[in-house]
PDB file of C-alpha atoms and ligand atoms in Angstrom:
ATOM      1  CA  UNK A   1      -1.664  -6.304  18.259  1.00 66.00           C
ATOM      2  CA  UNK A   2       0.465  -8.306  16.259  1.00 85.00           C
ATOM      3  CA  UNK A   3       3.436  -6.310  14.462  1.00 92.00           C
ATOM      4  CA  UNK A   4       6.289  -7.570  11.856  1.00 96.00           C
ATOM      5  CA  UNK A   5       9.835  -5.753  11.029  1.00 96.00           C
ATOM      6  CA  UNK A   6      10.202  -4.329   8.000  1.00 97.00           C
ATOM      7  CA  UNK A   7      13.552  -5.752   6.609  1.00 93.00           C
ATOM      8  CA  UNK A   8      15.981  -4.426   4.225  1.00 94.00           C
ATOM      9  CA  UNK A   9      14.777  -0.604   4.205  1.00 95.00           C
ATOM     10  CA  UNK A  10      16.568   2.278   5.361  1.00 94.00           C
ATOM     11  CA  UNK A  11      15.735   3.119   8.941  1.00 92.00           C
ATOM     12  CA  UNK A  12      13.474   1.363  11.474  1.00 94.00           C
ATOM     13  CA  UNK A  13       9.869   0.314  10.690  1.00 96.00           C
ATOM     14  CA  UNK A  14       6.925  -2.380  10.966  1.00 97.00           C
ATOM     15  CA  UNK A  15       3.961  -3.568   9.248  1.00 98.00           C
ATOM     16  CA  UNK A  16       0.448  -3.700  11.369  1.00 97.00           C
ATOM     17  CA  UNK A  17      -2.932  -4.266  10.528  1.00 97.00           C
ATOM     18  CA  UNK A  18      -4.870  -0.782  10.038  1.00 98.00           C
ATOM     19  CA  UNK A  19      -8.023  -1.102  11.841  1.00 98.00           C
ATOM     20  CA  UNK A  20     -11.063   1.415  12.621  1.00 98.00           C
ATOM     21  CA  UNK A  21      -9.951   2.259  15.540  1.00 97.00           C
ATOM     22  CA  UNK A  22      -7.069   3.887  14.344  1.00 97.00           C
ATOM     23  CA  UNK A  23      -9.309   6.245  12.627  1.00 98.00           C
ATOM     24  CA  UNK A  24      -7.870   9.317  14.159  1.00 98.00           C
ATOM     25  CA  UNK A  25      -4.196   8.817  13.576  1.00 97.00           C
ATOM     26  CA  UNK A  26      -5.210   7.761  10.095  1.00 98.00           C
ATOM     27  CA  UNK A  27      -6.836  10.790   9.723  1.00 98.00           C
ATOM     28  CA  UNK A  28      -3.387  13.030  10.890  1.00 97.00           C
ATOM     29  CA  UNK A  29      -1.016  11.023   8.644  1.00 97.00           C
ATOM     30  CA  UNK A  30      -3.535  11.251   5.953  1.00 98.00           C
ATOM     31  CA  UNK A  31      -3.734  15.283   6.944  1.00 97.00           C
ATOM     32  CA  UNK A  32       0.318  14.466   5.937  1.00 96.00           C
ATOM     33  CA  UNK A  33      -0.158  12.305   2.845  1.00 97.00           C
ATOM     34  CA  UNK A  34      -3.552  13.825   0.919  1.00 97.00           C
ATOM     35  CA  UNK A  35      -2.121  16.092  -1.653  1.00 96.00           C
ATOM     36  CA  UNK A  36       0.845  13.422  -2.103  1.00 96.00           C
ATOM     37  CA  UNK A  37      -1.524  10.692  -2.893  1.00 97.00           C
ATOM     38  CA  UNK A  38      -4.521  12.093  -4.642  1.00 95.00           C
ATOM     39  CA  UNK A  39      -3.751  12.088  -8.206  1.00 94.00           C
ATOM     40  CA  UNK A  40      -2.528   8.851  -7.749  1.00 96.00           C
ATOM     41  CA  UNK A  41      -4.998   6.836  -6.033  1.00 96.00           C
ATOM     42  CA  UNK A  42      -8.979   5.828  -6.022  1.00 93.00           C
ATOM     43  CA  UNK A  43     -10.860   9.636  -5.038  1.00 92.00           C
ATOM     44  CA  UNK A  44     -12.553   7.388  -1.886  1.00 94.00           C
ATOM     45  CA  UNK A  45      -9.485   7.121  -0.635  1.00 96.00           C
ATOM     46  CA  UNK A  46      -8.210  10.662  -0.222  1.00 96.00           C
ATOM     47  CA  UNK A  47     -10.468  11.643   2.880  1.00 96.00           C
ATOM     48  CA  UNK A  48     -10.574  14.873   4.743  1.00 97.00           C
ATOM     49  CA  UNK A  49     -12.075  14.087   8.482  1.00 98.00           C
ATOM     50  CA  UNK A  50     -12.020  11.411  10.980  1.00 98.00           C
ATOM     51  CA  UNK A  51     -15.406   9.656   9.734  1.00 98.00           C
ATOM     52  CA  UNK A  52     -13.636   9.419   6.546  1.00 98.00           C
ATOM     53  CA  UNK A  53     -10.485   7.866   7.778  1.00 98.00           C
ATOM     54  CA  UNK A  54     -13.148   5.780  10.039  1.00 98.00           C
ATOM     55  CA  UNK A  55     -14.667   4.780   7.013  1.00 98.00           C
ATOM     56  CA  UNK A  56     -12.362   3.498   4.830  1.00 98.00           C
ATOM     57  CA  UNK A  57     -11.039   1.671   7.475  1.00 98.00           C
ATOM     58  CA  UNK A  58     -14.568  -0.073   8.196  1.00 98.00           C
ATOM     59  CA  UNK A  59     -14.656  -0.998   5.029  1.00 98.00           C
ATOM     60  CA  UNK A  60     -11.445  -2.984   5.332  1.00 98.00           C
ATOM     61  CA  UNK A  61     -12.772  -4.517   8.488  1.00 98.00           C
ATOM     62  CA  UNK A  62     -15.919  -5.821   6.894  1.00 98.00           C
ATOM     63  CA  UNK A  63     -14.190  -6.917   3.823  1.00 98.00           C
ATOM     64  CA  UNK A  64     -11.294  -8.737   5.829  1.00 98.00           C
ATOM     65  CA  UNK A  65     -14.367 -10.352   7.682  1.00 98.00           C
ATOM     66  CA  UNK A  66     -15.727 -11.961   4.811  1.00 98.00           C
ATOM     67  CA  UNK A  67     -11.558 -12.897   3.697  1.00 98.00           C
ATOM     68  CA  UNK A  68     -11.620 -10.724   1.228  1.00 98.00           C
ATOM     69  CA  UNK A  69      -9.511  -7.186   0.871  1.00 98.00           C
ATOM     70  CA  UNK A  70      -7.601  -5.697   3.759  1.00 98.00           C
ATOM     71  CA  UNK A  71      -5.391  -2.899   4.953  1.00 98.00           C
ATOM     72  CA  UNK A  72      -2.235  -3.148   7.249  1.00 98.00           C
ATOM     73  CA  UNK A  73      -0.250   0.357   8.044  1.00 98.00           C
ATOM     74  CA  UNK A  74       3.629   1.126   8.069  1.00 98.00           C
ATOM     75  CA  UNK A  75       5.070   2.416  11.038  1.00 97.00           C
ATOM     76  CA  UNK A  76       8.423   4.424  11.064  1.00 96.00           C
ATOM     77  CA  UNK A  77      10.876   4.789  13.943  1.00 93.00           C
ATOM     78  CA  UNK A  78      12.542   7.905  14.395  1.00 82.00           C
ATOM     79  CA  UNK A  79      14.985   8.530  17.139  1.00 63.00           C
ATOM     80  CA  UNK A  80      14.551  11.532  19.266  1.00 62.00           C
ATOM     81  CA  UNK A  81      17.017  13.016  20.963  1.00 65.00           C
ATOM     82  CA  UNK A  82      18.352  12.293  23.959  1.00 64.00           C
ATOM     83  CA  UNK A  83      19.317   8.644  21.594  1.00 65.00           C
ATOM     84  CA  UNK A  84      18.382   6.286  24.669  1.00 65.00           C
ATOM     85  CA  UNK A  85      14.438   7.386  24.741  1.00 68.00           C
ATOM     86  CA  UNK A  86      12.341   5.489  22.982  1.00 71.00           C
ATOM     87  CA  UNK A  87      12.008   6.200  19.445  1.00 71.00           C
ATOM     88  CA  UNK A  88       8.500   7.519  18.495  1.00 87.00           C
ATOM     89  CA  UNK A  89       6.874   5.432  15.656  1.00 93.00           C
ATOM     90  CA  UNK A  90       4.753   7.533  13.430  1.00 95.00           C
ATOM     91  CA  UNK A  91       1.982   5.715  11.017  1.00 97.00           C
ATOM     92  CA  UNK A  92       3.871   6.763   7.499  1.00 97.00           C
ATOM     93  CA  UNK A  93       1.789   5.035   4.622  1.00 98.00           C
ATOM     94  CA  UNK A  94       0.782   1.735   3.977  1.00 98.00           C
ATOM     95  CA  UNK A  95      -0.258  -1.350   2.100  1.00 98.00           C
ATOM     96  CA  UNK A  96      -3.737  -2.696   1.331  1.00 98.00           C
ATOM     97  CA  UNK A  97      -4.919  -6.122  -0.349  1.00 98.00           C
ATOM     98  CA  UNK A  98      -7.634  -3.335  -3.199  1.00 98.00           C
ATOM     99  CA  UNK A  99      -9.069  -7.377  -4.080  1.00 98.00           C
ATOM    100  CA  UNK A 100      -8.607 -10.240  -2.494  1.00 98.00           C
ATOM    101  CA  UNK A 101     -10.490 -14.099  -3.616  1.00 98.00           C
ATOM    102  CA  UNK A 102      -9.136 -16.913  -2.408  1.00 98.00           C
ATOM    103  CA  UNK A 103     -11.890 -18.606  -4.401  1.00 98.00           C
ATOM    104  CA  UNK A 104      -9.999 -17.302  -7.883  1.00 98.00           C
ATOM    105  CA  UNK A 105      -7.067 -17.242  -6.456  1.00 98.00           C
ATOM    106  CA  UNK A 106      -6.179 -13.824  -7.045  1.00 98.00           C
ATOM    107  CA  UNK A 107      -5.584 -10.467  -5.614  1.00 98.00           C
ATOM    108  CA  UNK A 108      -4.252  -7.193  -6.240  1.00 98.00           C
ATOM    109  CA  UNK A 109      -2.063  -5.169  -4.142  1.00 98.00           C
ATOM    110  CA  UNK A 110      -2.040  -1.005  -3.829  1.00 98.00           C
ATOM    111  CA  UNK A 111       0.011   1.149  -1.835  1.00 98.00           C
ATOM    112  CA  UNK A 112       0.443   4.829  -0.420  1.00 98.00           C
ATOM    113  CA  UNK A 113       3.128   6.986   1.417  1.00 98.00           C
ATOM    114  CA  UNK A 114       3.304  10.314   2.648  1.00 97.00           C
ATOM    115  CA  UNK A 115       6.287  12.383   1.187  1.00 95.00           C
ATOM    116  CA  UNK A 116       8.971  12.320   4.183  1.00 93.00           C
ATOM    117  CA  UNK A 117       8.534   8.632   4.208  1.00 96.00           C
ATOM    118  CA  UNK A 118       9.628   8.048   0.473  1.00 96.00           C
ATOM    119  CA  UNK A 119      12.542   6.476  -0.866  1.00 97.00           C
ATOM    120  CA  UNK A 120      13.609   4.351   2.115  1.00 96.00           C
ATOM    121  CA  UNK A 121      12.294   0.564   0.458  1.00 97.00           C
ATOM    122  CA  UNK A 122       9.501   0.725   2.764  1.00 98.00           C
ATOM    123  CA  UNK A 123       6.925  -0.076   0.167  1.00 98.00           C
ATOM    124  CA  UNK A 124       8.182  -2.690  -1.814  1.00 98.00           C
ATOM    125  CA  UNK A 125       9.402  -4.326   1.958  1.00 98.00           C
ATOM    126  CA  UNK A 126       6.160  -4.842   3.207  1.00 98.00           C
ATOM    127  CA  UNK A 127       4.416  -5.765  -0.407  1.00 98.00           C
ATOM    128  CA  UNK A 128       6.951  -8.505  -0.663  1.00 97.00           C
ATOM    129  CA  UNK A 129       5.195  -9.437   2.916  1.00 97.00           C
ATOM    130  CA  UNK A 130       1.880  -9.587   1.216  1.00 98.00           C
ATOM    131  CA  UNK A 131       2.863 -11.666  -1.425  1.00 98.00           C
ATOM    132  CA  UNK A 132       4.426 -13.597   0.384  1.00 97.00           C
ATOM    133  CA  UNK A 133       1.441 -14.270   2.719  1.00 97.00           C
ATOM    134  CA  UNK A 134      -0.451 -14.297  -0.563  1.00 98.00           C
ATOM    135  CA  UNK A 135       1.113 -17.023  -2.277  1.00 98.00           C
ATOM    136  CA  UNK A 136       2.793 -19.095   0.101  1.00 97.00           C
ATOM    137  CA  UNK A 137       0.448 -19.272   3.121  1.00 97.00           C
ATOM    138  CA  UNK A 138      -2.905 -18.659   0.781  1.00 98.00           C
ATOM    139  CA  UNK A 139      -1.805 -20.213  -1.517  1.00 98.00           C
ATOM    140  CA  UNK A 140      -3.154 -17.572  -4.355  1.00 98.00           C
ATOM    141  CA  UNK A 141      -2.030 -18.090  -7.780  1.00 98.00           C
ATOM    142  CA  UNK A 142      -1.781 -14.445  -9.185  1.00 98.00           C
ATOM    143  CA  UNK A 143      -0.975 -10.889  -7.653  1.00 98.00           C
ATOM    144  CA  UNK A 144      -1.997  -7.872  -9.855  1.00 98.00           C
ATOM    145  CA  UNK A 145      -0.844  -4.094  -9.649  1.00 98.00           C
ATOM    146  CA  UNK A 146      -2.455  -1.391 -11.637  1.00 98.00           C
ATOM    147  CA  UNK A 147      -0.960   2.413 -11.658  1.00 98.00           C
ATOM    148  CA  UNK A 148      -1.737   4.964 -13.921  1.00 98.00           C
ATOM    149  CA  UNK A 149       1.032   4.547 -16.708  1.00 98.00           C
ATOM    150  CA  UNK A 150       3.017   8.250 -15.812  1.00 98.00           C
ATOM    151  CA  UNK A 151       2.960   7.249 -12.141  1.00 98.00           C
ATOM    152  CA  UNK A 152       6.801   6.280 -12.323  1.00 98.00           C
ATOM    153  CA  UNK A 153       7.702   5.375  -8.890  1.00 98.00           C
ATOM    154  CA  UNK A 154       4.800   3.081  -8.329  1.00 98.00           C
ATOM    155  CA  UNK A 155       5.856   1.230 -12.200  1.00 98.00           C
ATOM    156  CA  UNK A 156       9.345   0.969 -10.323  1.00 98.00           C
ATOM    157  CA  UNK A 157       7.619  -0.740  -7.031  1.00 98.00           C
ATOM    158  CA  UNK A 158       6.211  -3.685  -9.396  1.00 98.00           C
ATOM    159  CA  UNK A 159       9.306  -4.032 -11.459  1.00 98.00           C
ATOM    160  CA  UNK A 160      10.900  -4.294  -8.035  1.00 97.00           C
ATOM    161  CA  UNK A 161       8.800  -7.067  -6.988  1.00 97.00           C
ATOM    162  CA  UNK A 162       9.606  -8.908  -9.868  1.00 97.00           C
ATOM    163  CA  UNK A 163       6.206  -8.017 -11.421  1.00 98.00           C
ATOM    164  CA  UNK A 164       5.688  -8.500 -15.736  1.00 98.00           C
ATOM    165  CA  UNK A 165       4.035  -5.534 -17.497  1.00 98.00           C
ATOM    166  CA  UNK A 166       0.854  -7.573 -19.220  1.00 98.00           C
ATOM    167  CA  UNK A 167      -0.589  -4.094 -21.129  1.00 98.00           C
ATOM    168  CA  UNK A 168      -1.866  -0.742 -20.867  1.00 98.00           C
ATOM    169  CA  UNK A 169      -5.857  -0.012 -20.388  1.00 98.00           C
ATOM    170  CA  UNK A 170      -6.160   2.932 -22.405  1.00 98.00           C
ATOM    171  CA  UNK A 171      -7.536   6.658 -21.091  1.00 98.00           C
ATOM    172  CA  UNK A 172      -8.773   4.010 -17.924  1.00 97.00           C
ATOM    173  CA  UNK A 173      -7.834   6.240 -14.907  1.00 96.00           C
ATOM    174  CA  UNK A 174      -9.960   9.586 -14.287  1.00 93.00           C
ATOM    175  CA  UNK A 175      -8.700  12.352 -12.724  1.00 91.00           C
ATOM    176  CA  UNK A 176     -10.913  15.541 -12.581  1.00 90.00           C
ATOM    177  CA  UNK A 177     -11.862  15.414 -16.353  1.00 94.00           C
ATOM    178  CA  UNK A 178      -9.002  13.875 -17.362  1.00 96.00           C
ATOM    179  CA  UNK A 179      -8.391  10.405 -18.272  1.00 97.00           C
ATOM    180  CA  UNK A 180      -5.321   8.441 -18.002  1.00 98.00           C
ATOM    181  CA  UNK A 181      -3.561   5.336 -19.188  1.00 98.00           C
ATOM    182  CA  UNK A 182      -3.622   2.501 -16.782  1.00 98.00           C
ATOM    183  CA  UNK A 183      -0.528   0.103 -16.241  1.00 98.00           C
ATOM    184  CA  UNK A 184      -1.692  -3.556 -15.714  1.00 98.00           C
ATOM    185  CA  UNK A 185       1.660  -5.357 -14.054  1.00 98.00           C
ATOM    186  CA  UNK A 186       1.296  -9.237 -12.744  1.00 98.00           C
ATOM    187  CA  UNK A 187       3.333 -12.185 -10.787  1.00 98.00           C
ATOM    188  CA  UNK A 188       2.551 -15.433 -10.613  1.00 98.00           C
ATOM    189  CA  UNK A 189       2.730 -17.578  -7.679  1.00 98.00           C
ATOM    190  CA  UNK A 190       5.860 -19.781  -9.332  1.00 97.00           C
ATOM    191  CA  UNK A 191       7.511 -16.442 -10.472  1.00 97.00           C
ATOM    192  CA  UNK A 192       7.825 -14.809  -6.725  1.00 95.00           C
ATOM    193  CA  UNK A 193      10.678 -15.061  -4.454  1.00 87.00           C
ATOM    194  CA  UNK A 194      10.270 -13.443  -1.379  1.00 84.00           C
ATOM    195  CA  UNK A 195      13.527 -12.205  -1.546  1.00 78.00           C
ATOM    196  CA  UNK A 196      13.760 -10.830  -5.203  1.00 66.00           C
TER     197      UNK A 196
HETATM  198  C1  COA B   1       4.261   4.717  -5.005  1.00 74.42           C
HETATM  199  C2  COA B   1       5.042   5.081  -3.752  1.00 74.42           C
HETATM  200  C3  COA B   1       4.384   4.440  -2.534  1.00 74.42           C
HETATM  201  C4  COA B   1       6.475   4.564  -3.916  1.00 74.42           C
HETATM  202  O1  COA B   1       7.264   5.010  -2.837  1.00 74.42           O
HETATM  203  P1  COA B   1       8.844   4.730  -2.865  1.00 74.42           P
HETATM  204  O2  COA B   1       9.432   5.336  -1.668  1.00 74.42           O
HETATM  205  O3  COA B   1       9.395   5.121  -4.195  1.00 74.42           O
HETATM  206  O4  COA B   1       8.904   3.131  -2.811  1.00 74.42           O
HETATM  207  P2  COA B   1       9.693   2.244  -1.755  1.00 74.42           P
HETATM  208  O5  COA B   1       9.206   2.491  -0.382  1.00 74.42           O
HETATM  209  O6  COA B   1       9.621   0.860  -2.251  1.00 74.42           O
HETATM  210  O7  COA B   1      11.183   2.811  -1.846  1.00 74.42           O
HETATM  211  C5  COA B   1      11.927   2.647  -3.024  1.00 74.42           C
HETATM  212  C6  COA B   1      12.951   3.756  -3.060  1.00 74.42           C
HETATM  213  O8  COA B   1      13.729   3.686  -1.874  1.00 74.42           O
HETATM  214  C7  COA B   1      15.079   3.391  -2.232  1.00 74.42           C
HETATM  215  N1  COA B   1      15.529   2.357  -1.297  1.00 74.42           N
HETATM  216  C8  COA B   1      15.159   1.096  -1.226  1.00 74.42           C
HETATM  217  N2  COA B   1      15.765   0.451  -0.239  1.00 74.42           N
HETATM  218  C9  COA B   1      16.539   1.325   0.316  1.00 74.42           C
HETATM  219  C10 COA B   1      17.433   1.238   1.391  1.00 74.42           C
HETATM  220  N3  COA B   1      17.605   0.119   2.097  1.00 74.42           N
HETATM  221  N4  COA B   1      18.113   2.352   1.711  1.00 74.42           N
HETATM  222  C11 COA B   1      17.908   3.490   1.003  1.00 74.42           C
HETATM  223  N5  COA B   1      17.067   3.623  -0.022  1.00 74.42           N
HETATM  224  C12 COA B   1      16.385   2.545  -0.355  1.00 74.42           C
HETATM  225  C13 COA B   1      15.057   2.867  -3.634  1.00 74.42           C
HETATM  226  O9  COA B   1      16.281   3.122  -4.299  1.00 74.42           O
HETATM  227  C14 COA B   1      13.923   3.616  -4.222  1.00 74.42           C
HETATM  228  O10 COA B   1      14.266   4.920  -4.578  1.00 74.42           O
HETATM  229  P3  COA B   1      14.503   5.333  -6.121  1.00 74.42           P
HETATM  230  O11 COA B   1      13.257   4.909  -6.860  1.00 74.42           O
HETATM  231  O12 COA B   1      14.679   6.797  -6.064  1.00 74.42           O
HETATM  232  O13 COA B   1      15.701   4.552  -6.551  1.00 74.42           O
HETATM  233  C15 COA B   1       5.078   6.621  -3.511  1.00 74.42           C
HETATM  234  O14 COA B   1       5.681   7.240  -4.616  1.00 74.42           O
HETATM  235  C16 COA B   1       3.678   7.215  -3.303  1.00 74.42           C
HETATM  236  O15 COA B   1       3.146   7.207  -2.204  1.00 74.42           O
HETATM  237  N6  COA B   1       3.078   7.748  -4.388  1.00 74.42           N
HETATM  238  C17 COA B   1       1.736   8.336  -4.294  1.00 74.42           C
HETATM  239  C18 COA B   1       0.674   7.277  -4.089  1.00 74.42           C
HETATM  240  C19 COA B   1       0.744   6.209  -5.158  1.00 74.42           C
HETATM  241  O16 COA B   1       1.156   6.437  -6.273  1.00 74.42           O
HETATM  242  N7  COA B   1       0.295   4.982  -4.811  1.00 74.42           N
HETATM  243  C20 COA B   1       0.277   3.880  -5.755  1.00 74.42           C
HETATM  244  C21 COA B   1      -0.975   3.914  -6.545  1.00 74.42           C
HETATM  245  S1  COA B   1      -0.960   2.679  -7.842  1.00 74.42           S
END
């Protein structure tokens, strides 16, 4: 399967497509990432088995089918020791494509990491790689992001990318029985640089 470097991060890692069956090491990392993640992101995507892992990545599958939303994972090198064996590359987070029309022209882009694989650049690396595919070989004319407005490091990912704020959903995002402002952040297709 195809596989691109992630560039300009700390440490060693690449982008690949996340497909079903990579359902069971989906399921460990997300064994590594669940707690991390799950006041953060959509409740169907915190699983707890293998046949959830499965599933959400079927869903991808069909949806990518049709060109619509799909999900690609991030691999991290670490060196073992003894330094000259191969480095084992551990599935760490990832990227996904939550909406994708090339028909509107527009998609939005969400993201997820476990905790020891934080802080590195990893994230906003491999979104600029979906934007990038996004606007310059699709040809899409608008990328959104939308993060519940206290969720600070995933504010900091779209003001990375160059993204504007456009507005703030109010009490949009429920959690439990709790509901939460919603960030709304944009770029447009003349506004991205791949390397910004
Ligand atoms: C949102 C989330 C993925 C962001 O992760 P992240 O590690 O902050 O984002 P990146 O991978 O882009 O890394 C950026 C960080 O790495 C640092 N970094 C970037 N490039 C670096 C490099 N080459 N060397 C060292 N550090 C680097 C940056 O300084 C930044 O850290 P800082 O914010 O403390 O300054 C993560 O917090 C997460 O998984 N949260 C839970 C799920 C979630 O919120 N998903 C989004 C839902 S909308």
């Amino acid at each position: 399967m195809f596989e691109a470097p992630l560039t300009g991060i700390r440490g060693t890692a690449t982008l690949r497509p996340l497909e079903p069956h990579q359902a069971e090491e989906f399921a460990a990392h997300m064994d590594r990432a669940r707690e991390h993640i799950r006041p953060w992101v959509g409740p169907t995507f915190v699983t707890t088995d293998v046949d959830g892992a499965r599933a959400t990545l079927q869903r991808y599958a069909d949806a990518a089918a049709r060109d619509g939303n799909r999900i690609f994972g991030i691999w991290l090198d670490e060196v073992v020791e003894p330094v000259e064996t191969t480095p084992t590359s551990t599935l760490v987070g990832g990227v996904m494509f939550v909406e994708f029309s090339a028909a509107a022209g527009t998609c939005e882009i969400g993201c997820w990491l476990e905790p020891a694989a934080a802080g590195r650049g990893l994230i906003t690396a491999a979104c600029r790689m979906l934007l990038t595919y996004a606007f310059e070989e699709r040809h899409l004319h608008r990328a959104e992001w939308r993060c519940r407005a206290d969720n600070v490091r995933s504010s900091a990912v779209a003001e990375r990318l160059g993204m504007t704020l456009e507005g703030v959903l109010r009490e949009a995002w429920k959690v439990g029985d709790t509901f939460y402002d919603k960030q709304v952040w944009s770029v447009l297709a003349g506004e991205f640089s791949p390397s910004s």
